[in-house]
Coordinates of C-alpha atoms in Angstrom, one line a residue:
M18 CA -22.8 29.8 -22.2
S19 CA -18.6 28.8 -21.8
N20 CA -17.4 28.3 -25.3
K21 CA -14.5 26.2 -23.4
K22 CA -13.0 22.8 -24.4
K23 CA -15.1 20.2 -22.0
V24 CA -12.1 17.4 -21.1
C25 CA -12.8 14.8 -19.3
M26 CA -9.9 13.2 -17.6
V27 CA -9.2 9.9 -15.7
V28 CA -6.9 9.8 -13.4
Q29 CA -6.9 8.4 -9.8
D30 CA -7.4 9.4 -6.3
P31 CA -5.5 12.2 -5.2
M32 CA -4.0 10.2 -2.6
V33 CA -2.4 7.3 -4.3
K34 CA 1.0 6.6 -3.8
G35 CA 3.6 7.3 -6.5
G36 CA 4.4 9.6 -9.5
I37 CA 0.9 9.2 -11.6
A38 CA -0.8 10.8 -8.7
A39 CA 1.8 13.6 -8.1
V40 CA 1.7 14.4 -11.6
V41 CA -2.2 15.2 -11.9
N42 CA -2.1 16.8 -8.4
G43 CA -0.2 19.9 -10.1
Y44 CA -3.1 20.2 -12.6
R45 CA -5.7 20.8 -10.3
G46 CA -6.3 24.2 -9.7
S47 CA -4.0 25.1 -12.6
E48 CA -4.5 27.4 -15.3
L49 CA -5.6 24.4 -17.0
E50 CA -8.7 24.5 -15.0
K51 CA -9.2 28.1 -16.1
D52 CA -8.3 27.5 -19.8
F53 CA -10.2 24.6 -20.0
K54 CA -13.5 22.9 -18.3
I55 CA -12.1 19.5 -16.7
T56 CA -13.8 16.8 -15.3
Y57 CA -12.3 14.2 -13.2
V58 CA -13.1 10.4 -13.1
E59 CA -11.0 8.4 -10.6
S60 CA -10.7 5.0 -11.6
Y61 CA -8.1 3.7 -8.4
K62 CA -6.6 4.0 -5.2
D63 CA -4.5 1.8 -2.7
G64 CA -6.2 -0.4 -0.5
G65 CA -7.7 -4.3 -0.6
K66 CA -8.9 -5.4 -3.6
L67 CA -12.7 -4.6 -2.5
T68 CA -11.5 -1.3 -2.8
K69 CA -9.9 -0.9 -6.0
L70 CA -12.4 -2.9 -7.5
F71 CA -15.2 -1.0 -5.9
K72 CA -13.6 2.8 -6.9
S73 CA -13.0 0.7 -10.8
V74 CA -17.0 -0.1 -10.8
C75 CA -17.5 3.8 -9.9
G76 CA -15.4 5.3 -11.9
Y77 CA -16.9 3.3 -15.2
I78 CA -19.9 4.5 -14.3
H79 CA -18.9 7.8 -13.8
F80 CA -16.8 7.6 -16.8
M81 CA -20.3 6.6 -19.0
K82 CA -22.4 9.5 -17.6
V83 CA -19.6 12.3 -17.9
L84 CA -19.5 10.8 -21.8
L85 CA -23.2 11.1 -22.2
I86 CA -24.3 14.1 -19.9
N87 CA -21.3 16.2 -20.4
K88 CA -20.6 15.4 -23.9
P89 CA -16.8 15.6 -23.4
D90 CA -14.8 17.0 -26.5
L91 CA -11.6 14.8 -25.6
V92 CA -10.7 12.0 -23.0
H93 CA -7.1 12.3 -21.4
I94 CA -6.2 9.2 -19.8
H95 CA -3.5 8.5 -17.6
S96 CA -2.1 5.1 -17.8
S97 CA 0.7 2.8 -16.9
F98 CA 1.9 -0.8 -18.0
G99 CA 1.3 -4.2 -16.2
P100 CA -2.8 -4.0 -14.3
S101 CA -3.3 -0.2 -15.0
F102 CA -3.5 -1.2 -18.6
Y103 CA -6.1 -3.7 -18.2
R104 CA -8.1 -1.1 -15.7
K105 CA -8.0 1.6 -19.1
L106 CA -9.4 -0.5 -21.5
P107 CA -13.0 -0.1 -20.7
F108 CA -12.4 3.6 -20.2
I109 CA -10.7 3.3 -24.2
Y110 CA -13.5 1.1 -25.6
L111 CA -16.1 3.6 -24.4
A112 CA -14.6 6.7 -25.7
N113 CA -13.6 4.7 -29.0
W114 CA -17.3 3.9 -29.1
T115 CA -18.8 7.2 -28.5
K116 CA -15.9 9.1 -31.3
K117 CA -14.1 10.8 -28.3
P118 CA -10.4 11.4 -29.6
I119 CA -8.3 9.9 -26.8
I120 CA -4.7 11.2 -25.0
N121 CA -3.6 8.9 -22.8
H122 CA -0.4 9.8 -20.9
I123 CA 1.7 7.2 -20.4
H124 CA 3.4 6.7 -17.2
G125 CA 5.1 3.2 -17.5
A126 CA 8.2 2.0 -16.5
E127 CA 8.4 -2.3 -17.4
F128 CA 8.5 -1.5 -21.4
D129 CA 10.1 -4.8 -21.9
S130 CA 8.0 -7.1 -19.5
F131 CA 4.7 -5.4 -20.2
Y132 CA 5.3 -5.4 -24.5
V133 CA 9.0 -6.6 -25.6
N134 CA 8.5 -9.8 -24.1
A135 CA 5.0 -10.6 -23.5
S136 CA 3.0 -13.1 -25.8
D137 CA 2.1 -12.1 -29.5
K138 CA -1.9 -12.5 -28.3
K139 CA -1.2 -9.7 -25.6
K140 CA 1.5 -7.9 -28.3
K141 CA -1.7 -7.6 -30.9
L142 CA -4.2 -6.2 -27.3
I143 CA -1.9 -4.1 -26.6
K144 CA -1.2 -2.5 -30.5
R145 CA -5.1 -2.5 -30.8
I146 CA -5.6 -0.9 -27.5
Y147 CA -3.1 1.6 -28.2
N148 CA -4.0 2.5 -32.2
K149 CA -7.5 3.3 -30.5
C150 CA -6.3 6.6 -29.1
S151 CA -5.6 9.6 -30.8
I152 CA -2.2 10.4 -29.5
L153 CA 0.0 8.8 -26.9
I154 CA 2.3 11.0 -24.6
A155 CA 5.7 9.7 -23.9
L156 CA 7.8 10.7 -20.8
S157 CA 10.7 11.0 -23.5
D158 CA 12.6 10.7 -26.5
E159 CA 14.1 7.4 -25.2
W160 CA 10.0 6.2 -24.4
K161 CA 9.0 7.7 -27.9
E162 CA 11.5 5.4 -29.6
R163 CA 10.2 2.4 -27.4
L164 CA 6.7 3.1 -28.2
K165 CA 7.1 3.3 -31.9
L166 CA 7.0 -0.2 -32.1
I167 CA 3.2 0.0 -31.2
V168 CA 1.5 3.2 -32.8
P169 CA 2.9 5.4 -35.8
E170 CA 5.6 8.5 -34.6
K171 CA 2.8 10.8 -35.6
N172 CA 0.5 9.4 -33.1
I173 CA 3.0 10.2 -30.2
N174 CA 3.5 13.6 -28.4
V175 CA 6.5 13.9 -25.9
I176 CA 6.0 16.0 -22.4
E177 CA 7.9 15.9 -20.0
N178 CA 6.9 15.6 -16.2
Y179 CA 7.5 18.7 -14.3
S180 CA 9.1 20.0 -11.0
I181 CA 7.5 22.5 -8.6
I182 CA 10.1 25.0 -7.9
H183 CA 10.8 26.1 -4.4
D184 CA 12.9 29.1 -4.0
D185 CA 13.1 29.7 -0.9
A186 CA 14.0 26.2 -0.1
F187 CA 17.2 26.2 -2.7
E188 CA 18.4 30.0 -0.9
C189 CA 18.3 27.7 2.9
K190 CA 20.2 24.9 1.2
I191 CA 22.9 26.5 -0.6
E192 CA 23.7 28.4 2.3
R193 CA 23.5 25.5 5.4
D194 CA 26.2 23.6 6.5
S195 CA 25.4 20.0 5.3
H196 CA 23.3 17.7 7.4
K197 CA 24.7 14.4 6.0
Q198 CA 21.3 13.5 5.1
V199 CA 20.3 11.4 2.0
L200 CA 16.7 11.2 1.0
F201 CA 14.4 8.3 -0.8
L202 CA 11.3 8.6 -1.7
G203 CA 9.3 6.0 -3.7
E204 CA 8.0 2.4 -3.4
I205 CA 10.4 0.3 -1.6
G206 CA 11.4 -3.0 -3.7
K207 CA 13.6 -4.7 -6.6
R208 CA 12.3 -2.3 -9.4
K209 CA 13.9 0.9 -7.4
G210 CA 17.1 -0.9 -6.5
C211 CA 16.1 -0.8 -3.1
Y212 CA 17.8 -4.0 -2.4
D213 CA 20.8 -2.0 -3.0
I214 CA 20.8 0.4 -1.1
P215 CA 22.4 -1.6 2.3
S216 CA 25.7 -2.4 0.7
V217 CA 25.6 1.5 0.0
V218 CA 25.2 2.4 3.5
E219 CA 27.2 0.3 4.5
K220 CA 30.3 1.4 2.2
V221 CA 29.1 5.2 2.9
V222 CA 29.3 4.6 6.7
S223 CA 33.0 3.6 6.2
A224 CA 34.4 7.2 5.1
V225 CA 31.1 9.6 6.6
P226 CA 30.3 7.8 9.9
E227 CA 27.7 10.0 11.2
V228 CA 25.2 10.0 7.5
K229 CA 21.9 9.0 8.1
F230 CA 19.7 7.6 5.0
I231 CA 15.7 8.8 4.9
L232 CA 13.9 6.2 3.4
G233 CA 10.5 7.6 2.9
G234 CA 8.1 4.5 1.0
S235 CA 5.8 1.9 1.7
G236 CA 6.7 -2.2 0.6
D237 CA 10.0 -4.0 1.7
I238 CA 10.8 -2.8 4.7
E239 CA 11.3 -5.5 7.5
Q240 CA 13.3 -7.0 4.0
I241 CA 15.5 -4.1 4.1
K242 CA 15.9 -3.8 7.9
T243 CA 17.2 -7.1 8.0
I244 CA 20.3 -6.8 5.6
L245 CA 20.2 -3.5 7.2
R246 CA 20.9 -5.6 10.4
E247 CA 23.3 -8.1 9.3
K248 CA 25.2 -5.1 7.7
G249 CA 25.5 -3.5 11.5
V250 CA 24.6 -0.4 9.8
E251 CA 20.7 0.0 10.7
Q252 CA 21.1 2.7 13.1
N253 CA 22.2 5.2 9.9
V254 CA 18.6 4.1 8.1
L255 CA 15.3 5.8 9.2
F256 CA 12.0 4.7 7.5
P257 CA 9.2 6.5 8.4
G258 CA 7.2 5.5 6.1
W259 CA 5.2 7.1 3.1
V260 CA 5.4 10.7 3.6
R261 CA 3.3 13.7 1.7
G262 CA 2.3 16.9 2.5
S263 CA 4.8 18.5 5.4
D264 CA 6.6 15.6 6.2
K265 CA 7.6 15.1 2.5
D266 CA 8.1 18.9 2.1
R267 CA 10.4 19.0 5.8
L268 CA 12.6 16.3 4.4
L269 CA 13.6 17.5 1.0
R270 CA 14.7 20.4 2.8
E271 CA 16.4 19.1 5.6
S272 CA 18.4 16.8 3.4
D273 CA 21.4 17.0 1.0
I274 CA 21.1 14.5 -1.6
F275 CA 18.3 12.9 -3.4
F276 CA 18.9 8.7 -3.7
L277 CA 16.8 6.8 -6.5
P278 CA 18.6 3.7 -7.3
S279 CA 16.0 2.2 -9.8
Y280 CA 16.3 -0.5 -12.7
N281 CA 13.3 0.8 -15.0
E282 CA 12.0 4.1 -14.9
G283 CA 9.9 6.8 -17.3
M284 CA 10.9 10.3 -15.6
P285 CA 10.5 10.0 -11.8
M286 CA 8.5 12.8 -10.6
S287 CA 10.4 12.2 -7.6
I288 CA 13.4 13.2 -9.0
L289 CA 12.0 16.4 -10.5
D290 CA 10.6 17.5 -6.9
A291 CA 13.9 16.8 -5.1
M292 CA 15.5 19.1 -8.0
G293 CA 13.0 21.4 -7.0
Y294 CA 13.9 22.0 -3.6
G295 CA 17.6 22.2 -4.9
L296 CA 18.7 18.4 -4.0
P297 CA 21.8 17.5 -6.4
V298 CA 20.9 13.6 -7.4
V299 CA 22.5 10.0 -7.4
S300 CA 20.4 8.1 -10.1
T301 CA 20.9 5.0 -12.7
N302 CA 21.5 6.0 -16.4
V303 CA 17.8 4.6 -16.8
G304 CA 14.7 5.9 -18.8
A305 CA 14.8 9.7 -19.3
I306 CA 16.9 10.1 -15.7
Q307 CA 20.1 10.9 -17.4
K308 CA 18.6 14.3 -19.1
I309 CA 17.2 15.6 -15.8
V310 CA 20.9 14.4 -13.8
Q311 CA 23.6 15.4 -15.7
N312 CA 26.8 13.9 -14.6
G313 CA 29.3 16.6 -12.9
K314 CA 26.3 19.6 -13.2
N315 CA 23.6 18.2 -10.4
G316 CA 24.7 14.6 -9.8
Y317 CA 25.9 11.4 -10.8
T318 CA 24.3 8.7 -12.6
C319 CA 25.8 4.9 -12.6
V320 CA 24.5 1.7 -13.9
P321 CA 22.1 0.0 -12.3
G322 CA 23.4 -2.1 -8.9
D323 CA 26.9 -0.6 -9.1
T324 CA 26.9 0.1 -5.4
E325 CA 29.9 1.4 -5.6
G326 CA 29.7 3.9 -7.9
F327 CA 26.9 5.0 -6.0
A328 CA 28.3 5.4 -2.5
N329 CA 31.8 6.8 -3.7
S330 CA 28.7 9.9 -5.6
I331 CA 27.1 10.1 -2.1
I332 CA 30.7 10.2 -0.3
E333 CA 31.9 12.7 -2.7
M334 CA 29.4 14.9 -2.5
L335 CA 29.1 15.0 1.1
N336 CA 32.9 15.8 2.1
T337 CA 32.8 18.5 -0.9
K338 CA 31.2 21.4 0.3
N339 CA 31.4 23.1 -2.6
K340 CA 30.7 20.3 -4.8
L341 CA 27.5 19.9 -2.7
R342 CA 26.4 23.8 -3.4
A343 CA 27.5 23.5 -7.2
F344 CA 25.4 20.7 -7.6
S345 CA 22.6 22.1 -6.0
I346 CA 22.8 24.9 -8.3
G347 CA 22.8 22.6 -11.1
S348 CA 19.6 20.8 -10.1
Y349 CA 18.1 24.2 -9.4
E350 CA 18.7 25.7 -12.5
I351 CA 18.0 22.3 -14.9
V352 CA 14.5 22.6 -13.5
S353 CA 14.1 26.3 -13.4
Q354 CA 14.9 26.3 -18.0
K355 CA 13.2 23.3 -18.4
Y356 CA 10.8 21.2 -16.3
S357 CA 8.9 24.3 -14.7
L358 CA 4.8 23.0 -14.1
E359 CA 3.8 26.3 -16.3
T360 CA 6.1 24.4 -19.4
H361 CA 4.2 21.5 -18.6
L362 CA 0.9 22.7 -18.5
K363 CA 1.7 25.0 -22.2
L364 CA 2.7 21.6 -23.8
I365 CA -1.0 19.9 -22.5
E366 CA -3.2 22.9 -23.9
E367 CA -1.2 23.1 -27.3
L368 CA -1.9 19.2 -27.7
Y369 CA -5.8 20.1 -26.5
T370 CA -6.0 22.6 -28.8
K371 CA -5.3 20.8 -31.8
I372 CA -7.4 17.7 -31.0
G373 CA -10.9 17.2 -30.9
R374 CA -13.1 19.5 -32.4

């Protein structure tokens, strides 16, 4: 009989767009599954309201079955703010009712609208729910400070996101000439700063006419295309839709700079992914981004909405081969030294060992 500790992990469908699924997909087939008996309960998938509702109901039924039959030693829930918080309530109540230790892995980005600016009634609910959890995982020290408003500091563990490192892609990138290609990956909308991108493109095109911006994602594509047409730079921007698998791999290999002009973030998996390919980064100084994008080492961070700053940073890198190469090396060094999947999993395993029976 196996003496491995049993963990029930509440996750999204592997094909869901976004950072949570990207984090969990790295766990599948990893050392974590060799050292612990992991049962995945999927609670969410992309699609219409009925699809989401059906997935949730199936997730709750599966979870109850796991609690009663598998009897896990602990429950690891991946959650965010907004609707995700409410979807996870039954899981937390059920795990609490069966006296299972709960790790709540918080991936949310918009803390002010979720908690700080919430009504007293909602704040009370959030405090009650989060305090039913044994441990909250925060993605950075900054997020730990915020979560301290809700739970005691001793109940918060910082475990940062990770990068899968692609040595061959990095080696190729530092040897080849620039393709003058700038890549964005993510939900195309206001939170990710996408409405600022047309002004950035306009400024960069005036200095680097052959530049290509690739905006890989779903969302407000038609609205952004309209603004680009008005500025006369639509020919410099491609929209391949949401990319994954070999298409995503190809774009990360081909591109020269990763660009994420977000207004709210935790520690974006998209940036860490890009750095694993040796991509320099231009982003904003929100969330934990400044920990991984260090000004003058592997890219630049600007204040959200600073289209002038973004454009100047991109132009400087595209026009200076040595800087592009040096920043590529900088990205590779940062993720290799501190943000490997192995480092991340070691911290998760230490936490699993510490709590539960």
